[in-house]
N, CA, C and O of each residue as an XYZ file, in Angstrom:
680
protein
N       0.814     -0.944     -0.150
C       0.216      0.018      0.232
C       1.149      1.154      0.261
O       1.919      1.471      1.167
N       0.879      1.927     -1.308
C       1.587      3.487     -0.896
C       1.363      4.625     -0.065
O       2.163      5.540      0.130
N      -0.279      4.447      0.612
C      -0.884      5.426      1.424
C      -1.509      6.838      0.604
O      -1.711      8.018      0.892
N      -1.723      5.697     -0.916
C      -3.330      6.434     -1.790
C      -4.791      6.783     -1.047
O      -5.465      6.348     -1.981
N      -5.260      6.994     -0.599
C      -6.492      6.627      0.434
C      -7.432      7.646     -0.265
O      -7.090      8.811     -0.467
N      -8.217      7.314     -0.498
C     -10.067      7.424     -0.713
C     -10.268      7.722      0.047
O     -10.767      6.816      0.714
N     -10.165      9.437      1.035
C     -11.277      9.677      2.042
C     -13.096     10.387      1.289
O     -13.479     11.143      0.396
N     -13.582      9.665      2.192
C     -14.944      9.935      2.175
C     -16.009      9.811      3.505
O     -16.093      8.837      4.252
N     -16.931     11.290      3.602
C     -17.998     10.293      4.628
C     -18.486      9.479      5.031
O     -19.583      9.446      4.472
N     -18.399      8.574      5.815
C     -19.007      7.847      5.979
C     -20.793      7.419      5.609
O     -21.711      8.024      6.163
N     -20.947      6.684      4.947
C     -22.416      6.447      3.920
C     -22.740      5.169      5.293
O     -21.919      4.631      6.034
N     -24.000      5.026      5.238
C     -24.941      4.213      5.476
C     -24.633      2.780      5.808
O     -24.712      2.088      6.823
N     -24.164      2.559      4.279
C     -23.164      1.068      3.780
C     -22.453      0.718      4.559
O     -22.299     -0.449      4.919
N     -21.807      1.820      5.018
C     -20.174      1.866      5.472
C     -20.607      1.201      7.596
O     -20.095      1.682      8.606
N     -21.174      0.574      7.561
C     -21.664      0.488      9.823
C     -20.754     -0.867      9.566
O     -19.740     -0.776     10.258
N     -20.776     -2.100      8.799
C     -20.424     -2.960      9.207
C     -18.679     -3.072      9.544
O     -18.048     -3.572     10.475
N     -18.262     -2.310      8.234
C     -16.625     -2.445      7.776
C     -16.080     -1.019      8.915
O     -14.962     -1.192      9.400
N     -16.563     -0.145      9.183
C     -16.623      0.832     10.234
C     -16.140     -0.515     11.260
O     -15.047     -1.022     11.513
N     -17.298     -0.744     11.617
C     -17.449     -1.764     12.910
C     -16.128     -2.692     12.668
O     -15.432     -2.926     13.656
N     -15.836     -3.109     11.690
C     -14.691     -3.888     12.321
C     -12.876     -3.120     11.837
O     -11.756     -3.528     12.141
N     -13.171     -2.294     11.267
C     -11.861     -1.376     11.344
C     -11.818     -0.947     13.375
O     -10.875     -1.134     14.145
N     -13.017     -0.436     13.644
C     -12.633      0.258     15.201
C     -12.670     -1.167     16.203
O     -12.282     -1.321     17.361
N     -13.018     -1.690     15.676
C     -12.800     -3.599     16.347
C     -11.449     -4.089     16.360
O     -10.953     -4.482     17.416
N     -10.796     -4.101     15.255
C      -9.232     -4.414     15.526
C      -8.316     -3.232     15.776
O      -7.105     -3.300     15.984
N      -9.094     -2.097     15.723
C      -7.835     -1.126     16.228
C      -7.799     -1.048     17.591
O      -6.848     -0.480     18.126
N      -8.848     -1.618     18.364
C      -9.025     -1.701     20.469
C      -8.608     -2.789     20.508
O      -8.253     -3.455     19.535
N      -8.598     -3.080     21.533
C      -7.764     -4.052     22.397
C      -9.522     -4.550     22.934
O      -9.494     -5.738     23.257
N     -11.117     -3.868     23.106
C     -11.930     -4.793     22.945
C     -13.135     -3.638     22.657
O     -13.085     -2.415     22.789
N     -13.976     -4.308     22.318
C     -15.571     -3.579     20.793
C     -15.804     -2.288     21.916
O     -16.793     -1.624     21.606
N     -15.372     -1.987     22.674
C     -16.024     -0.984     23.410
C     -16.279     -0.027     22.374
O     -17.279     -0.194     21.676
N     -15.576      0.883     22.184
C     -15.097      1.516     20.879
C     -16.331      1.041     20.346
O     -17.373      1.381     20.906
N     -16.358      0.346     19.402
C     -16.853     -0.101     18.139
C     -18.345      0.318     18.483
O     -19.065      1.062     17.817
N     -18.799     -0.655     20.284
C     -20.098     -0.096     20.385
C     -20.267      0.982     20.511
O     -21.472      1.224     20.443
N     -19.362      2.298     20.758
C     -19.389      3.374     21.411
C     -20.229      4.212     19.878
O     -21.291      4.812     19.715
N     -19.318      3.916     19.179
C     -20.000      4.175     17.785
C     -20.970      3.647     17.601
O     -21.533      4.685     17.951
N     -21.705      3.058     17.397
C     -23.067      2.426     17.203
C     -23.715      3.168     18.202
O     -24.353      3.991     17.546
N     -23.923      3.364     19.294
C     -24.706      3.763     20.235
C     -24.556      5.467     19.648
O     -25.644      5.992     19.411
N     -23.336      6.326     19.409
C     -23.408      7.388     19.330
C     -24.560      7.910     17.411
O     -25.186      8.908     17.054
N     -24.247      6.556     16.769
C     -25.130      6.738     15.385
C     -27.080      7.350     15.541
O     -27.783      8.015     14.781
N     -27.348      6.691     16.926
C     -28.634      7.104     17.118
C     -28.601      8.280     18.551
O     -29.623      8.658     19.124
N     -27.563      8.594     18.823
C     -27.699     10.308     19.387
C     -28.028     11.101     19.358
O     -28.486     11.064     18.216
N     -28.348     12.418     19.854
C     -28.603     13.650     19.084
C     -26.910     14.114     19.207
O     -26.794     15.317     18.973
N     -25.973     13.632     19.429
C     -24.734     14.075     19.329
C     -24.156     13.835     17.600
O     -23.260     14.432     17.003
N     -24.883     12.950     17.227
C     -24.161     12.722     15.902
C     -24.578     13.591     14.927
O     -25.804     13.621     14.827
N     -24.075     14.198     14.290
C     -24.001     14.773     13.248
C     -23.646     14.676     11.650
O     -22.504     14.875     11.235
N     -24.849     14.321     10.724
C     -24.331     13.982      9.423
C     -23.175     14.549      8.895
O     -23.009     15.703      9.292
N     -22.120     14.042      7.962
C     -21.168     14.236      7.281
C     -19.754     14.493      8.420
O     -18.805     15.040      7.858
N     -19.599     14.262      9.462
C     -18.851     14.420     10.339
C     -18.401     12.997     10.664
O     -18.268     12.759     11.864
N     -18.256     12.442     10.180
C     -17.618     10.997     10.031
C     -16.975     10.330      8.873
O     -17.782     10.248      7.947
N     -16.070      9.935      8.650
C     -14.950      9.291      7.789
C     -14.659      8.433      7.462
O     -14.820      7.596      8.350
N     -14.165      7.927      6.393
C     -13.694      7.026      6.281
C     -12.245      6.850      5.076
O     -12.227      7.816      4.312
N     -11.581      6.258      4.918
C     -10.314      6.021      3.803
C     -10.017      4.876      3.277
O      -9.212      4.159      3.871
N     -10.680      4.390      1.876
C      -9.957      3.439      1.585
C      -9.285      3.473      0.949
O      -8.861      4.477      0.376
N      -8.629      1.322      0.708
C      -7.646      1.926     -0.166
C      -7.837      1.448     -1.782
O      -8.931      1.405     -2.344
N      -6.783      1.163     -2.293
C      -7.342      1.200     -3.681
C      -8.347      0.475     -4.096
O      -9.207      0.846     -4.894
N      -8.256     -0.790     -3.463
C      -9.992     -1.967     -3.695
C     -10.858     -1.842     -2.810
O     -11.524     -2.800     -2.419
N     -11.026     -0.287     -2.218
C     -12.411      0.077     -2.004
C     -12.640     -0.465      0.026
O     -13.640     -0.355      0.735
N     -11.651     -0.860      0.266
C     -11.634     -1.411      1.832
C     -11.721      0.079      2.278
O     -11.395      1.194      1.871
N     -12.413     -0.584      3.462
C     -12.596      0.321      4.299
C     -10.855      0.198      5.603
O     -10.737     -0.745      6.386
N     -10.048      1.064      5.521
C      -9.367      0.896      6.434
C      -8.588      1.636      7.290
O      -7.502      1.283      7.750
N      -9.355      3.011      7.561
C      -9.364      4.105      8.434
C     -11.017      4.639      9.086
O     -12.104      4.236      8.671
N     -10.819      5.472     10.012
C     -12.354      5.673     10.708
C     -12.116      6.923     11.090
O     -10.912      7.088     11.285
N     -12.791      7.925     11.290
C     -12.453      9.277     12.362
C     -14.289      9.951     12.792
O     -15.183     10.241     11.997
N     -14.296     10.000     14.058
C     -15.792     10.310     13.827
C     -15.407     11.551     15.068
O     -14.493     11.525     15.892
N     -16.207     12.348     14.902
C     -16.588     13.894     15.247
C     -18.314     13.908     15.906
O     -19.290     13.856     15.158
N     -18.410     13.986     17.369
C     -19.456     14.206     17.299
C     -19.479     15.342     18.481
O     -18.556     15.681     19.221
N     -21.034     15.896     18.413
C     -21.495     16.888     18.901
C     -21.237     16.748     20.306
O     -22.026     15.979     20.856
N     -20.123     17.406     21.261
C     -19.927     18.084     23.035
C     -20.589     19.681     23.248
O     -21.014     20.449     22.385
N     -20.490     19.878     24.916
C     -20.420     20.960     24.621
C     -19.209     21.015     25.860
O     -18.905     20.108     26.635
N     -18.520     22.672     25.744
C     -17.608     22.994     27.004
C     -17.873     24.177     27.080
O     -17.886     25.096     26.260
N     -18.183     24.055     28.618
C     -18.583     25.839     29.495
C     -19.555     25.915     29.266
O     -20.106     26.913     29.731
N     -20.689     24.665     28.165
C     -22.042     25.518     27.917
C     -22.106     25.336     26.801
O     -23.024     24.585     26.471
N     -21.317     25.829     25.797
C     -20.979     25.901     24.363
C     -21.180     24.899     23.583
O     -21.160     23.728     23.963
N     -21.433     25.351     22.193
C     -21.098     23.569     21.309
C     -19.474     23.554     20.929
O     -18.812     24.590     20.867
N     -19.047     22.503     20.737
C     -17.597     21.865     20.451
C     -17.934     21.039     19.897
O     -19.109     20.866     19.575
N     -16.865     20.184     19.588
C     -17.080     18.504     18.798
C     -15.693     18.202     19.846
O     -14.785     18.805     20.418
N     -16.243     16.822     19.641
C     -15.004     15.622     20.356
C     -15.007     14.554     19.162
O     -15.916     13.951     18.591
N     -13.312     14.572     18.993
C     -12.945     13.707     17.844
C     -12.405     12.323     18.794
O     -11.404     12.151     19.490
N     -13.517     11.502     18.473
C     -12.981      9.661     19.050
C     -14.585      9.402     18.514
O     -15.598     10.100     18.455
N     -14.177      7.793     18.109
C     -12.996      7.521     17.908
C     -11.866      7.384     16.305
O     -12.259      7.718     15.188
N     -11.237      7.131     16.442
C     -10.108      7.354     15.420
C      -9.064      6.057     15.170
O      -7.843      6.117     15.315
N      -9.912      4.743     14.716
C      -9.393      3.814     14.191
C      -8.724      3.575     12.482
O      -8.945      4.118     11.399
N      -7.705      2.326     13.013
C      -6.679      2.234     11.733
C      -6.418      1.240     12.092
O      -5.786      0.890     13.089
N      -7.365      0.108     10.496
C      -6.645     -1.383     10.328
C      -5.350     -1.608     11.167
O      -4.652     -0.601     11.279
N      -4.870     -2.808     11.815
C      -3.679     -2.730     12.142
C      -2.539     -2.523     10.688
O      -1.630     -1.696     10.626
N      -2.916     -3.524      9.625
C      -2.045     -3.295      8.555
C      -2.134     -2.443      8.244
O      -1.144     -2.314      7.523
N      -2.831     -1.283      8.209
C      -2.963      0.115      7.689
C      -2.157      1.020      8.203
O      -2.080      2.011      7.477
N      -1.386      1.093      9.373
C      -0.977      1.506     10.375
C       0.517      2.313     10.261
O       1.545      1.636     10.221
N       0.568      3.511     10.222
C       1.404      4.039      9.771
C       2.046      4.141      8.176
O       3.153      4.128      7.638
N       0.879      4.231      7.863
C       0.613      4.635      6.100
C       0.230      5.386      5.837
O       0.075      5.526      4.624
N      -0.354      6.767      7.012
C      -0.789      7.718      6.681
C      -2.594      7.645      6.155
O      -3.180      8.636      5.718
N      -3.323      6.108      6.339
C      -4.799      6.515      6.654
C      -5.161      7.174      7.352
O      -5.897      8.117      7.059
N      -4.710      6.862      8.685
C      -5.460      7.995     10.180
C      -4.986      9.200      9.824
O      -5.791     10.099     10.067
N      -4.163      9.486      9.428
C      -3.548     11.022      9.215
C      -5.157     11.896      8.288
O      -5.912     12.801      8.644
N      -5.064     10.863      6.769
C      -6.109     11.297      5.957
C      -7.710     11.588      6.548
O      -8.368     12.474      6.003
N      -8.256     10.855      7.603
C      -9.639     10.590      7.607
C      -9.161     11.719      8.783
O      -9.947     12.646      8.584
N      -8.153     12.173     10.062
C      -8.577     12.847     11.015
C      -9.016     14.897      9.826
O      -9.799     15.835      9.970
N      -7.559     14.396      8.522
C      -7.307     15.702      8.369
C      -8.577     16.159      7.876
O      -9.040     17.134      8.468
N      -9.481     15.509      6.596
C     -10.845     15.525      6.636
C     -12.116     15.513      7.468
O     -13.197     15.642      6.893
N     -12.043     15.340      9.027
C     -12.996     15.406      9.596
C     -12.453     16.946     10.071
O     -13.281     17.827      9.841
N     -11.269     17.373     10.658
C     -11.111     18.458     10.785
C     -11.509     19.758     10.062
O     -11.637     20.884     10.541
N     -11.758     19.123      8.150
C     -11.524     19.858      7.491
C     -12.999     20.785      7.343
O     -13.209     21.985      7.166
N     -13.734     19.796      7.483
C     -15.310     19.378      7.663
C     -15.714     20.521      8.668
O     -16.260     21.585      8.376
N     -15.357     20.107      9.833
C     -15.410     21.223     10.965
C     -15.039     22.663     10.964
O     -15.618     23.574     11.555
N     -13.717     22.742     10.016
C     -14.072     24.439     10.047
C     -14.296     24.339      9.046
O     -13.918     25.463      8.715
N     -14.761     23.736      7.800
C     -15.422     24.591      7.469
C     -17.100     24.585      7.043
O     -17.714     24.798      5.997
N     -17.504     24.200      8.524
C     -19.094     23.834      9.460
C     -18.658     25.244      9.910
O     -19.564     26.075      9.959
N     -17.175     25.727     10.312
C     -17.269     27.312     11.401
C     -17.763     26.583     12.787
O     -18.386     27.240     13.620
N     -17.448     25.149     13.003
C     -16.965     25.074     14.866
C     -15.849     25.896     15.128
O     -15.073     26.504     14.390
N     -15.908     25.821     15.855
C     -14.936     26.699     16.912
C     -14.105     25.642     17.914
O     -12.879     25.750     17.879
N     -14.456     25.021     18.460
C     -13.392     23.927     19.213
C     -13.680     22.408     18.691
O     -14.721     22.011     18.167
N     -12.623     21.736     18.935
C     -13.053     20.386     18.580
C     -10.704     19.936     19.540
O      -9.522     20.269     19.447
N     -12.097     18.620     20.599
C     -11.856     18.479     21.926
C     -11.077     16.552     21.147
O     -11.610     15.849     20.288
N      -9.948     16.332     21.789
C      -9.716     14.965     21.734
C      -9.058     14.025     22.699
O      -7.870     14.334     22.602
N      -9.159     12.938     23.679
C      -8.467     12.497     24.630
C      -7.814     11.525     24.102
O      -8.413     10.482     23.838
N      -6.091     11.703     23.770
C      -4.853     10.515     22.884
C      -3.955     10.817     23.035
O      -3.615     11.640     23.885
N      -3.239     10.239     22.241
C      -1.907     10.269     22.474
C      -1.059     11.194     22.470
O      -0.699     11.313     21.299
N      -0.544     11.904     23.090
C       0.382     12.972     23.478
C       1.237     13.183     21.761
O       1.655     14.247     21.305
N       1.277     12.226     21.295
C       2.706     13.132     20.963
C       2.078     12.588     18.921
O       2.743     12.853     17.919
N       0.931     11.963     18.922
C      -0.197     11.995     17.499
C      -0.286     13.341     17.034
O       0.335     14.113     16.303
N      -1.811     13.303     18.104
C      -2.338     14.611     17.711
C      -1.644     16.139     17.391
O      -2.120     16.874     16.526
N      -0.763     16.417     17.996
C      -0.553     17.675     17.824
C       0.255     17.934     16.166
O       0.720     19.011     15.792
N       0.251     17.206     15.716
C       0.605     17.121     14.337
C      -0.822     17.799     12.820
O      -0.832     18.079     11.622
N      -1.634     17.751     13.840
C      -2.777     18.672     13.249
C      -3.487     19.851     13.822
O      -4.504     20.489     13.549
N      -2.319     19.897     14.944
C      -2.542     21.451     15.350
C      -3.045     21.567     16.410
O      -2.960     22.675     16.938
N      -3.716     20.545     17.081
C      -4.008     20.022     18.560
C      -2.476     20.834     19.858
O      -1.262     21.028     19.925
N      -3.543     20.982     20.478
C      -2.464     21.841     21.793
C      -3.121     21.207     23.211
O      -4.273     20.808     23.038
N      -2.629     21.049     24.511
C      -2.943     21.568     25.189
C      -4.179     21.448     25.499
O      -4.301     22.658     25.310
N      -5.384     21.082     25.846
C      -6.784     21.531     26.154
C      -6.436     22.612     27.388
O      -6.714     23.805     27.268
N      -5.786     22.054     28.604
C      -5.518     23.106     29.515
C      -5.247     24.729     29.323
O      -5.464     25.694     30.056
N      -4.598     24.568     27.833
C      -4.156     25.797     27.100
C      -4.673     26.998     27.071
O      -4.376     28.192     27.110
N      -5.979     25.916     26.952
C      -7.211     26.894     26.072
C      -8.442     27.148     27.277
O      -9.424     27.886     27.201
N      -8.013     26.268     28.386
C      -8.617     26.327     29.641
C     -10.035     25.373     29.459
O     -11.183     25.349     29.905
N      -9.517     24.912     28.882
C     -10.805     23.585     28.714
C      -9.829     22.233     29.484
O      -8.665     21.917     29.238
N     -10.767     21.641     30.438
C     -10.642     20.793     31.051
C     -11.828     19.501     30.712
O     -12.820     19.630     29.995
N     -11.335     18.063     31.562
C     -12.628     16.982     32.162
C     -13.397     17.028     33.105
O     -13.154     17.353     34.266
N     -14.177     16.763     32.727
C     -15.063     16.518     34.860
C     -14.456     14.878     35.608
O     -14.981     14.516     36.661
N     -13.336     13.990     34.950
C     -13.192     13.398     35.263
C     -10.968     12.971     35.268
O     -10.263     13.052     34.262
N     -10.583     12.660     36.367
C      -9.364     12.758     35.944
C      -8.671     12.257     34.556
O      -9.217     11.285     34.032
N      -7.711     12.719     34.002
C      -7.022     12.500     33.208
C      -6.001     13.357     32.375
O      -6.165     14.562     32.183
N      -4.929     12.631     31.893
C      -3.635     13.342     32.089
C      -3.580     14.826     31.224
O      -4.108     15.246     30.194
N      -2.774     15.289     32.093
C      -2.630     16.989     31.179
C      -2.089     16.841     29.550
O      -2.297     17.623     28.623
N      -1.660     16.120     29.547
C      -0.963     15.918     27.897
C      -1.469     14.644     27.373
O      -0.711     13.809     26.879
N      -2.746     14.480     27.473
C      -3.559     13.595     26.622
C      -5.018     13.875     26.163
O      -5.749     13.161     25.477
N      -5.372     15.681     26.980
C      -6.862     15.578     26.488
C      -6.259     17.410     25.545
O      -5.745     18.304     26.217
N      -6.335     17.456     25.054
C      -5.508     18.535     23.542
C      -7.735     19.132     22.909
O      -8.891     18.710     22.877
N      -7.145     19.935     22.689
C      -8.175     20.749     21.383
C      -7.268     20.884     20.616
O      -6.074     20.589     20.660
N      -8.405     21.725     19.326
C      -7.573     22.263     18.410
C      -8.653     23.365     17.834
O      -9.620     22.914     17.220
N      -8.521     24.959     18.024
C      -9.759     25.725     17.526
C      -9.362     25.714     15.948
O      -8.398     26.454     15.751
N      -9.864     25.048     14.715
C      -9.910     24.762     13.993
C      -9.852     26.517     12.562
O     -10.107     27.718     12.655
N      -9.337     25.514     11.386
C      -8.886     27.422     10.906
C      -9.971     28.292     10.606
O     -11.077     27.763     10.487
N      -9.908     29.068     10.514
C     -10.970     30.389     10.052
C     -12.020     30.821     10.768
O     -13.004     31.521     10.530
N     -11.464     30.077     11.973
C     -12.720     29.811     12.852
C     -13.311     30.711     13.971
O     -12.591     30.392     14.917
N     -13.884     31.324     14.284
C     -14.055     32.915     14.470
C     -15.780     32.754     15.807
O     -16.713     31.994     16.063
N     -15.166     34.115     16.235
C     -16.241     33.830     17.672
C     -15.443     33.559     19.008
O     -14.268     33.303     18.741
N     -15.793     33.528     20.770
C     -14.464     33.062     20.824
C     -15.060     31.667     21.364
O     -16.160     31.121     21.450
N     -13.391     31.332     21.755
C     -13.314     29.979     21.713
C     -14.055     29.608     23.286
O     -13.843     30.162     24.364
N     -15.123     28.299     22.915
C     -15.726     28.020     24.592
C     -14.487     27.044     25.248
O     -13.789     26.226     24.647
N     -14.454     27.502     27.016
C     -14.085     26.864     27.433
C     -14.136     26.506     28.489
O     -14.784     27.291     29.181
N     -13.769     25.679     29.013
C     -14.575     25.060     30.970
C     -14.241     24.028     30.842
O     -13.125     23.794     30.378
N     -15.228     22.893     31.266
C     -15.888     21.522     31.734
C     -16.091     21.436     30.186
O     -16.435     22.316     29.397
N     -15.674     19.684     29.914
C     -15.970     19.880     28.905
C     -17.480     18.254     29.303
O     -17.345     17.380     30.159
N     -18.578     18.401     28.427
C     -19.810     17.504     28.692
C     -19.161     16.761     27.277
O     -18.691     17.217     26.235
N     -19.374     15.455     27.774
C     -19.520     14.548     26.368
C     -20.978     13.499     26.184
O     -21.627     12.957     27.078
N     -21.093     13.478     25.379
C     -22.569     12.834     24.795
C     -22.472     11.487     25.119
O     -21.580     10.683     24.846
N     -24.181     11.253     26.140
C     -24.211     10.309     27.146
C     -24.200      9.054     26.827
O     -24.737      8.326     27.661
N     -23.323      8.015     24.928
C     -23.147      7.475     24.728
C     -21.531      7.335     25.442
O     -21.356      6.281     26.054
N     -20.401      8.267     25.411
C     -19.387      8.199     26.065
C     -19.469      7.778     27.797
O     -18.386      7.376     28.223
N     -20.713      7.824     28.932
C     -20.691      6.954     29.816
C     -19.538      8.169     30.654
O     -18.924      7.616     31.566
N     -19.241      9.415     30.506
C     -18.565     10.117     31.765
C     -19.510     11.416     32.257
O     -19.165     12.100     33.221
């Protein structure tokens, strides 16, 4: 695989393939169950979940943005980001993350938060959420909770405690 990916919004017919990717990327089915639960939640925003397909049309990576609130203001949560193990470190994950963040910017979103690996997400412009006055309502290492103000965003950047959608269970 050369790293050439076709990235597009998730379609209804992709649900099973997305579940396979998420199950393969995480040690338990918990993240895949989360995606399924979010699909039926008001936090789900059509057009903010992306897949990357290989040259043969196989879904190899997935990224999801859902509605959350920060300090009472609308924001987005990036979770999960998943890549089939055989496609990791080949650009598929980065491709879906970039597509999701570009769509968030296009829609005028003011903040995206992610709880993830502090060596991975800064390449997309994420910084420590605490530097923007954003915190979680649960214990999390400061370097793992990150936030991004999308390019071209206008208006005040939300700050305060993140309120995730109910399926997150936090």
